[in-house]
CSV table of C-alpha atoms and ligand atoms in Angstrom, one decimal:
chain,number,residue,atom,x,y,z
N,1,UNK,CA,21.5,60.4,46.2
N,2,UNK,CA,20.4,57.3,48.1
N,3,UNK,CA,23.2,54.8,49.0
N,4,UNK,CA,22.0,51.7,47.0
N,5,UNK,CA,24.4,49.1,46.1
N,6,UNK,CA,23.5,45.4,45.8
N,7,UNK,CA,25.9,43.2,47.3
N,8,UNK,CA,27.3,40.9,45.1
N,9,UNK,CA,27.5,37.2,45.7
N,10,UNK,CA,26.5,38.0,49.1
N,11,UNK,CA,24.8,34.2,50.0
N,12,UNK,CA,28.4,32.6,48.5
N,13,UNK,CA,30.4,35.1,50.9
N,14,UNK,CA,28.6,34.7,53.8
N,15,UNK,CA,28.5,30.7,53.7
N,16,UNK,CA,32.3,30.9,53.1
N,17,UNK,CA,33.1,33.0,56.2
N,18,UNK,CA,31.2,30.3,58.1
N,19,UNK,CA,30.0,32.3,61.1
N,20,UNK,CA,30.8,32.0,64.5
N,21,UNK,CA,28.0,34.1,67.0
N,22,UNK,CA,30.5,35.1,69.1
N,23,UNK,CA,33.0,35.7,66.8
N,24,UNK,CA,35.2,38.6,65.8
N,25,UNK,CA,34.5,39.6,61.8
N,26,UNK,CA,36.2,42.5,59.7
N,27,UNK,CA,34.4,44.1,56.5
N,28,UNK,CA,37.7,45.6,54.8
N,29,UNK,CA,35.2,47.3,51.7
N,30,UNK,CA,31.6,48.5,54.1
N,31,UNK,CA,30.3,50.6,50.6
N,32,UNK,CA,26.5,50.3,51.0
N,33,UNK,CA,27.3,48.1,54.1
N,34,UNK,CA,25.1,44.7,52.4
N,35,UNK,CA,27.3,42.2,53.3
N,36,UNK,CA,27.8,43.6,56.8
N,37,UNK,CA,24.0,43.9,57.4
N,38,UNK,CA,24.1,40.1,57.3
N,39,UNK,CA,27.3,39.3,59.3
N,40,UNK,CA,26.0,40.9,62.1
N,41,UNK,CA,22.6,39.4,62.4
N,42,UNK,CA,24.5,36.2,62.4
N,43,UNK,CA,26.1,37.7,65.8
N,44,UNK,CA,25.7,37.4,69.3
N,45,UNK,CA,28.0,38.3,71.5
N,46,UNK,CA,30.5,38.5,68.5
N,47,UNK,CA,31.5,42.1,66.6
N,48,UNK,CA,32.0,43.1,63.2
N,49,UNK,CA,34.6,45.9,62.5
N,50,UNK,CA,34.0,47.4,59.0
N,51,UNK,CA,36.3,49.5,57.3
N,52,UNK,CA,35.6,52.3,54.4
N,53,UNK,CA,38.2,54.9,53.6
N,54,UNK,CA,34.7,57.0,52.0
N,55,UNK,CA,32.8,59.1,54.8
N,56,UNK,CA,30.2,58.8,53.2
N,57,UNK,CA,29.6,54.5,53.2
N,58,UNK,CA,30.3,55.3,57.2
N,59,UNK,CA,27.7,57.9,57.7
N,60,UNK,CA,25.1,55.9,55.7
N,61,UNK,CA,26.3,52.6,57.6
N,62,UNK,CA,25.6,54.6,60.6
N,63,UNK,CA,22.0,54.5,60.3
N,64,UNK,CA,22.0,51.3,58.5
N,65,UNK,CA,23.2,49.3,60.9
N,66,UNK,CA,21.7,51.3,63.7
N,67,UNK,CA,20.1,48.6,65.5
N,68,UNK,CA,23.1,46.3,65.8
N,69,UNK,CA,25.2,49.3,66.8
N,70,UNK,CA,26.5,47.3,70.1
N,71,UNK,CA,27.8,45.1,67.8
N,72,UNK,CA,29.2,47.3,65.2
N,73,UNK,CA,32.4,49.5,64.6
N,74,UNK,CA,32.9,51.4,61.9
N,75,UNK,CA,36.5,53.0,61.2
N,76,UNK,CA,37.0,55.3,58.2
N,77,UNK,CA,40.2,54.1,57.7
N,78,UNK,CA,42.0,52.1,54.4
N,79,UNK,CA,41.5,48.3,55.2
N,80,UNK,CA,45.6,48.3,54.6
N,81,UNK,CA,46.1,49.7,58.3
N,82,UNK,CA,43.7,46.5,59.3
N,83,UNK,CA,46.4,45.2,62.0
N,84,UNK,CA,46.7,49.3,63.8
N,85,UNK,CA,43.3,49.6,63.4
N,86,UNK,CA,42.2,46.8,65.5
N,87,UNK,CA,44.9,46.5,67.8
N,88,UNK,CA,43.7,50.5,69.0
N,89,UNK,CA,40.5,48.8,70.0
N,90,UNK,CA,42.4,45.9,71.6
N,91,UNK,CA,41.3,43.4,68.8
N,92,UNK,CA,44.6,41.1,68.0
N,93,UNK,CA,42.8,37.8,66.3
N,94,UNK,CA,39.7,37.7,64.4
N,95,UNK,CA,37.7,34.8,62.6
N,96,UNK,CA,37.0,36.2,59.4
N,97,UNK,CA,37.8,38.9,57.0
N,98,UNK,CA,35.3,39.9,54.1
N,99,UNK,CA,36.9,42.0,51.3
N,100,UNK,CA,34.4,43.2,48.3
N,101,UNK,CA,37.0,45.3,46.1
N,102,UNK,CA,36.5,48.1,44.2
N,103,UNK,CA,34.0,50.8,43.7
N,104,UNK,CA,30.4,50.6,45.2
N,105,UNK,CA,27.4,51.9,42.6
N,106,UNK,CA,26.8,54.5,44.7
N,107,UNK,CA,30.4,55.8,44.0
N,108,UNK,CA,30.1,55.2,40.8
N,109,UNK,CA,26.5,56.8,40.1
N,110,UNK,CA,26.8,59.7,41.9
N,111,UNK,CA,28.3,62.0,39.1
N,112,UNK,CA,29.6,64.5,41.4
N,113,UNK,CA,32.5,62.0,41.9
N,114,UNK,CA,34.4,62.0,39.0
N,115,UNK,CA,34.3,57.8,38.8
N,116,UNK,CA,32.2,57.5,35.9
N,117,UNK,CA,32.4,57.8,32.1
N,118,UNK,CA,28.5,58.3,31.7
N,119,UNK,CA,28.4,61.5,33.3
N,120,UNK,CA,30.7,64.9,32.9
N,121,UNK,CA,32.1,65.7,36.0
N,122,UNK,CA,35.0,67.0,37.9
N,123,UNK,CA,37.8,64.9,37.2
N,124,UNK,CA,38.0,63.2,40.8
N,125,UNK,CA,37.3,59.3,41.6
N,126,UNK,CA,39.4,59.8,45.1
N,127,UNK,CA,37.5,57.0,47.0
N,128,UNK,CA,38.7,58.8,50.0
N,129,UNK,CA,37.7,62.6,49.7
N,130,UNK,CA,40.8,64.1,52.1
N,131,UNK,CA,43.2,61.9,50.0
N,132,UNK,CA,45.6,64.3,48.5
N,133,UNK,CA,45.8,62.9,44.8
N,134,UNK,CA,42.9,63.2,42.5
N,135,UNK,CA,42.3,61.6,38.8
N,136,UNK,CA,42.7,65.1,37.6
N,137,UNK,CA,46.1,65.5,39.3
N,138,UNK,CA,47.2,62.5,37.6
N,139,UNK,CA,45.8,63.3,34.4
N,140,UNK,CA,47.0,66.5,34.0
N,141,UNK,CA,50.9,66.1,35.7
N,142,UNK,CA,52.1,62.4,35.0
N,143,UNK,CA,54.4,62.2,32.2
N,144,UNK,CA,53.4,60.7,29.2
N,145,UNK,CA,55.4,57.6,29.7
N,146,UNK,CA,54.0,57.4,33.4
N,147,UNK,CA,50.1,57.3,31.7
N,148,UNK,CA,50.9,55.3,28.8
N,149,UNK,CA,52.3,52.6,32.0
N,150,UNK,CA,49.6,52.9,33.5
N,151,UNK,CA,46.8,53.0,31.0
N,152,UNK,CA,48.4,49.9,29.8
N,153,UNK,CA,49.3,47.7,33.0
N,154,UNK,CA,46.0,48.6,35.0
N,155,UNK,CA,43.5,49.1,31.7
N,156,UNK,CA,44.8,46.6,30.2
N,157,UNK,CA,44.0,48.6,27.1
N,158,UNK,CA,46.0,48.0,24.2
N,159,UNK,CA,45.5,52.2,22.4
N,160,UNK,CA,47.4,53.4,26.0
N,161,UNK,CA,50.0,54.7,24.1
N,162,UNK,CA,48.3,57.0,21.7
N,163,UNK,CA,45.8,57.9,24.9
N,164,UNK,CA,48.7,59.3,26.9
N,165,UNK,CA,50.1,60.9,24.0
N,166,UNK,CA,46.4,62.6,23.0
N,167,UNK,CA,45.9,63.2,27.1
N,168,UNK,CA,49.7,65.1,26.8
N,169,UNK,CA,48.8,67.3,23.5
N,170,UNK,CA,45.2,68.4,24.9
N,171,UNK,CA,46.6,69.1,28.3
N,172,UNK,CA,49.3,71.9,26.6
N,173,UNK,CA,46.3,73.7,25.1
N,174,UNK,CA,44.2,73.7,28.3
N,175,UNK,CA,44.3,72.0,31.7
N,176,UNK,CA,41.4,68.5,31.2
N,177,UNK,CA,39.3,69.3,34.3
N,178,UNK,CA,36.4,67.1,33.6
N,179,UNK,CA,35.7,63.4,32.9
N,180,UNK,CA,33.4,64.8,29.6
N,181,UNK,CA,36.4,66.0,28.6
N,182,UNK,CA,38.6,63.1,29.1
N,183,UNK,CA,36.0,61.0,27.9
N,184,UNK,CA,36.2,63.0,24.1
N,185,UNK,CA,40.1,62.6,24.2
N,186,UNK,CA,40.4,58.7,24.9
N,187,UNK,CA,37.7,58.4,21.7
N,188,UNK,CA,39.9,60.8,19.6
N,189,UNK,CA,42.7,58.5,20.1
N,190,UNK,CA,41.0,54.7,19.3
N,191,UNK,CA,40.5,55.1,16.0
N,192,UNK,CA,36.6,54.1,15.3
N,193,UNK,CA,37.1,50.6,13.9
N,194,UNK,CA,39.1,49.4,16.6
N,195,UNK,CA,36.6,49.9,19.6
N,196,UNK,CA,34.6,47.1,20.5
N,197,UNK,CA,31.1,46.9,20.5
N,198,UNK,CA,29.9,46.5,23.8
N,199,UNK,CA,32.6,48.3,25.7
N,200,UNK,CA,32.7,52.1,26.0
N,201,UNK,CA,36.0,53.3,24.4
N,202,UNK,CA,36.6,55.0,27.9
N,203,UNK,CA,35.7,52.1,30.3
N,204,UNK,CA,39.7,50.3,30.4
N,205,UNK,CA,41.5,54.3,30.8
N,206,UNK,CA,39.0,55.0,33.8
N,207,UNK,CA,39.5,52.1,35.7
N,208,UNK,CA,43.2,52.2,34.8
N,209,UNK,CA,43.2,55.9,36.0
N,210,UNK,CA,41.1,54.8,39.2
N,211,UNK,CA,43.3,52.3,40.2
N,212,UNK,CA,46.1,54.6,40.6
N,213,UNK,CA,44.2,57.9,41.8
N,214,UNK,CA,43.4,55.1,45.1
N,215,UNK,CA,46.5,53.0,44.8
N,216,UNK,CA,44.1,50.2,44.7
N,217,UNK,CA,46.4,46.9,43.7
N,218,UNK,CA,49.2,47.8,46.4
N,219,UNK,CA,46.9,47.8,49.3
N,220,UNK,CA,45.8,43.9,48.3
N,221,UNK,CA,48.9,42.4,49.2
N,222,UNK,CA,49.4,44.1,52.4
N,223,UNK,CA,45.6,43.5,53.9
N,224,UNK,CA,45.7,39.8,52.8
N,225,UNK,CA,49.3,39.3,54.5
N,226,UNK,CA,47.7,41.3,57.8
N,227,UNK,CA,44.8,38.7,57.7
N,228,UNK,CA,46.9,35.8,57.7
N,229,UNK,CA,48.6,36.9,61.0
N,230,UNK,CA,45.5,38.1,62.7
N,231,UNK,CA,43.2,35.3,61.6
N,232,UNK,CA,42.4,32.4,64.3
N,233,UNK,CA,43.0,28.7,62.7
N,234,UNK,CA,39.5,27.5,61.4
N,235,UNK,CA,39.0,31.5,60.4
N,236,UNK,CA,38.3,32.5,56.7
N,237,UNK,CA,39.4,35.3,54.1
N,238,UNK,CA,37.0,35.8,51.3
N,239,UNK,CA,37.7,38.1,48.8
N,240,UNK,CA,35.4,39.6,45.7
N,241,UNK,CA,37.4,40.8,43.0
N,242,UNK,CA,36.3,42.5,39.7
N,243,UNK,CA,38.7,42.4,37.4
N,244,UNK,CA,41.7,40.4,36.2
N,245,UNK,CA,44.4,42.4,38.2
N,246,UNK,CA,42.8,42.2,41.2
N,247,UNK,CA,42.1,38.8,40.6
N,248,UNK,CA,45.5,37.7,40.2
N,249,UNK,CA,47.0,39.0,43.3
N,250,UNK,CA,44.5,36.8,45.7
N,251,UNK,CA,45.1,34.3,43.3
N,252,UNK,CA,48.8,34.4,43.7
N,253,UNK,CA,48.6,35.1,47.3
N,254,UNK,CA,46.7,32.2,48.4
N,255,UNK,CA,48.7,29.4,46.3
N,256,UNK,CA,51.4,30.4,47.7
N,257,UNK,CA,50.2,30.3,51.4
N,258,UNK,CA,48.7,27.3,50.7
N,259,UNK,CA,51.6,25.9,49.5
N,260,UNK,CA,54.3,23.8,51.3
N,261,UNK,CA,57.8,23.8,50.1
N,262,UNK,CA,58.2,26.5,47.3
N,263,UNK,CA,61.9,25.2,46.3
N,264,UNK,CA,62.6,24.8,42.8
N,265,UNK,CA,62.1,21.0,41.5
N,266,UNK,CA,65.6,20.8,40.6
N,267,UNK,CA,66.6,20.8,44.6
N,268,UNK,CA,66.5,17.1,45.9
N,269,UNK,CA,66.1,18.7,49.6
N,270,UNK,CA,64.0,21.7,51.1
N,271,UNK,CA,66.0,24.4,52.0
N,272,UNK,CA,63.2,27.0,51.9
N,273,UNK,CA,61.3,25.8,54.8
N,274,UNK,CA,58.0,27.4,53.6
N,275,UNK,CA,55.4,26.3,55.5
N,276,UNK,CA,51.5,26.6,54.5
N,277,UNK,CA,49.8,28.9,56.3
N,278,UNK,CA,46.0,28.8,54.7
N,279,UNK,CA,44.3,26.1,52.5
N,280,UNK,CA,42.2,27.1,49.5
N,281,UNK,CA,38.1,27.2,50.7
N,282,UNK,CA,37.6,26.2,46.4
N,283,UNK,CA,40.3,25.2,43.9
N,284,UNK,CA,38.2,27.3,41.6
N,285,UNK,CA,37.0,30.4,42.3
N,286,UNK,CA,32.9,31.2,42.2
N,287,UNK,CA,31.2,32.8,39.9
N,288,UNK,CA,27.7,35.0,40.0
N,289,UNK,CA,24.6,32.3,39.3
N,290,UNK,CA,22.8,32.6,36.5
N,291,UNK,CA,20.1,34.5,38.5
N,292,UNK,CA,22.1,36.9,39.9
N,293,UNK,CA,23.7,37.7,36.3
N,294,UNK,CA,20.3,38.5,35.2
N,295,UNK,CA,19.1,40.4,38.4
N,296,UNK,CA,22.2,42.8,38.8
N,297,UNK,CA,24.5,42.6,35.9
N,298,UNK,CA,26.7,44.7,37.9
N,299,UNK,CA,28.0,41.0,39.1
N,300,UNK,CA,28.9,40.2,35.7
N,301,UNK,CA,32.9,40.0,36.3
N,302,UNK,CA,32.8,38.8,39.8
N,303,UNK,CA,35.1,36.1,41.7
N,304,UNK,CA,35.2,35.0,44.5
N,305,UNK,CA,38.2,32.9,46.2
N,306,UNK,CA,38.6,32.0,50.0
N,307,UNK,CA,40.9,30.3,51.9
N,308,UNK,CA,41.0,29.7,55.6
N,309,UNK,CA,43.8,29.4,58.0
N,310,UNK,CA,45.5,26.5,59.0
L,1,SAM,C1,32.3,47.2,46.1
L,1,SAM,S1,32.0,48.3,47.4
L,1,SAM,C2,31.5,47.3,48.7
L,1,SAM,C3,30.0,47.0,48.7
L,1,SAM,C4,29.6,46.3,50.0
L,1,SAM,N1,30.1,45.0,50.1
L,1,SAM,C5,28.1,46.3,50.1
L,1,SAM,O1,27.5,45.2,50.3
L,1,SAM,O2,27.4,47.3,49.8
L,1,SAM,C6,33.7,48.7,47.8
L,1,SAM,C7,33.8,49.7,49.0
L,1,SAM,O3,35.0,49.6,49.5
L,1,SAM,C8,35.7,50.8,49.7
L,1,SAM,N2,37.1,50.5,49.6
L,1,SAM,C9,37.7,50.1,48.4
L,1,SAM,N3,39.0,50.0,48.7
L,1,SAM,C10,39.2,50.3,50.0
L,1,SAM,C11,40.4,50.3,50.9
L,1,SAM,N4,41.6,50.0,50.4
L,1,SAM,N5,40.2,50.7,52.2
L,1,SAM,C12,39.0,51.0,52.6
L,1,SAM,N6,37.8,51.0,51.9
L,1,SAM,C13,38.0,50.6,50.6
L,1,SAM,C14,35.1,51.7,48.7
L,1,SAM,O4,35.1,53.0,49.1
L,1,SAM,C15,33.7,51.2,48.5
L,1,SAM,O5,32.8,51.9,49.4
């Protein structure tokens, strides 16, 4: 399977970062390595450090990016461990840190693994293939209240609690190895007048059950709070999300870096001593062009928010 993914908002991004020649730039999310191709023809004597924790985004980045490859490191790696990472290649301050979250479409079309609702596959959607937890571990050993949680808090789905409950009963008769079969059990349990049109009854319980096969909303926090240390003043953190979660952490995150004083109105006098640390790059965040909606509807939920360091 070829390693196509289009990168999203990719002109938007790489105006934000602003890039310096010779300056130091991390891709936290490499996937089909798009936005990294162009951050590192923008280079001269600078280096771009790109993080996947997939083996295979590395191995096809490899060849990729094989004619900027004195330029280039790749570390297969979660972009949490960002500050370890670099400072075992003596990198303690960089200028820019580009994060495009979630899956990449060659994840997510390859059926083999296990992300996506359209195919029937082994149950798997690790994004990091020696991780130890899969989406069928989850599925078939959480307790009921455990996937109902999480059905509801990262699918946002409002049927969770009749999913985990149909997930529980199916599982007693027979371990659910495949995403076919998971698939059949979420649209047993929405009854078919409540599904909406356009959305495939299984599309809010597979990202919910994604998120938590790779951890994917705890490692936000943690990168963007490594950025803030490591960036160099002037140096920019731009950050693609796709969904509303997601979104709401970097939200979160930068109005309160950007903010001074974070006591409660009621004090007459600071006693927090918060200081600012970044300023917002847009008070809103951008969203795909009309253009880009029509050429890769993949783009549809995008956002983008930066902020750079003061
Ligand atoms: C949306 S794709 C990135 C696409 C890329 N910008 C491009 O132009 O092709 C996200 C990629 O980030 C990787 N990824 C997601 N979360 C990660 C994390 N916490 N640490 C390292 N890689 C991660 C995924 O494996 C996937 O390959």
């Amino acid at each position: 399977m070829d390693f196509l993914h289009k990168p999203v908002m990719l002109n938007e991004c790489i105006d934000m970062l602003n890039i310096v020649p010779s300056g130091i730039y991390v891709d936290g999310t490499l996937g089909g390595a798009g936005h990294s191709l162009e951050i590192v023809k923008r280079l001269d004597s600078g280096k771009l450090i790109a993080f996947d924790q997939d083996i295979e985004a590395i191995k096809n980045a490899k060849i990729k990016l094989k004619s900027y490859e004195d330029k280039v490191i790749l570390i297969h790696d979660n972009f949490r461990n960002i500050k370890k990472s670099l400072e075992d290649i003596d990198i303690f301050r960089i200028n820019g840190l580009l994060l495009d979250l979630g899956v990449s479409s060659y994840q997510l079309d390859s059926p083999e693994r296990g992300f996506s609702y359209r195919y029937d596959a082994p149950l798997d959607m690790r994004m990091n293939q020696s991780s130890q937890i899969s989406a069928k571990y989850i599925v078939n050993t959480y307790s009921e209240e455990d996937l109902k949680r999480i059905i509801r808090d990262y699918g946002e789905e409002k049927w969770a609690s009749r999913i985990a409950q149909f997930i529980v009963e199916e599982r007693m008769k027979k371990p659910i190895d495949t995403t076919g079969e998971l698939v059949q059990i979420i649209k047993a349990a929405i009854p078919k007048k409540a599904r909406e049109e356009e959305q495939h009854p299984a599309k809010r319980t597979f990202q919910a059950i994604r998120i938590e096969t790779n951890h994917e909303l705890d490692v936000i926090h943690d990168v963007l709070e490594s950025a803030v240390e490591l960036l160099l003043p002037g140096g920019v953190i731009s950050v693609i999300t796709f969904h509303s979660l997601e979104d709401r952490i970097v939200k979160n995150f930068f109005r309160d870096e950007s903010t001074g004083c974070i006591c409660s109105p009621e004090i007459p006098v600071c006693v927090c001593n918060h200081q600012a640390r970044l300023r917002l790059a847009h008070r809103k965040p951008l969203v795909p062009s009309e253009e880009e909606l029509r050429e890769n509807p993949r783009s549809r939920s995008a956002k983008v928010r930066g902020a750079i360091k003061l």
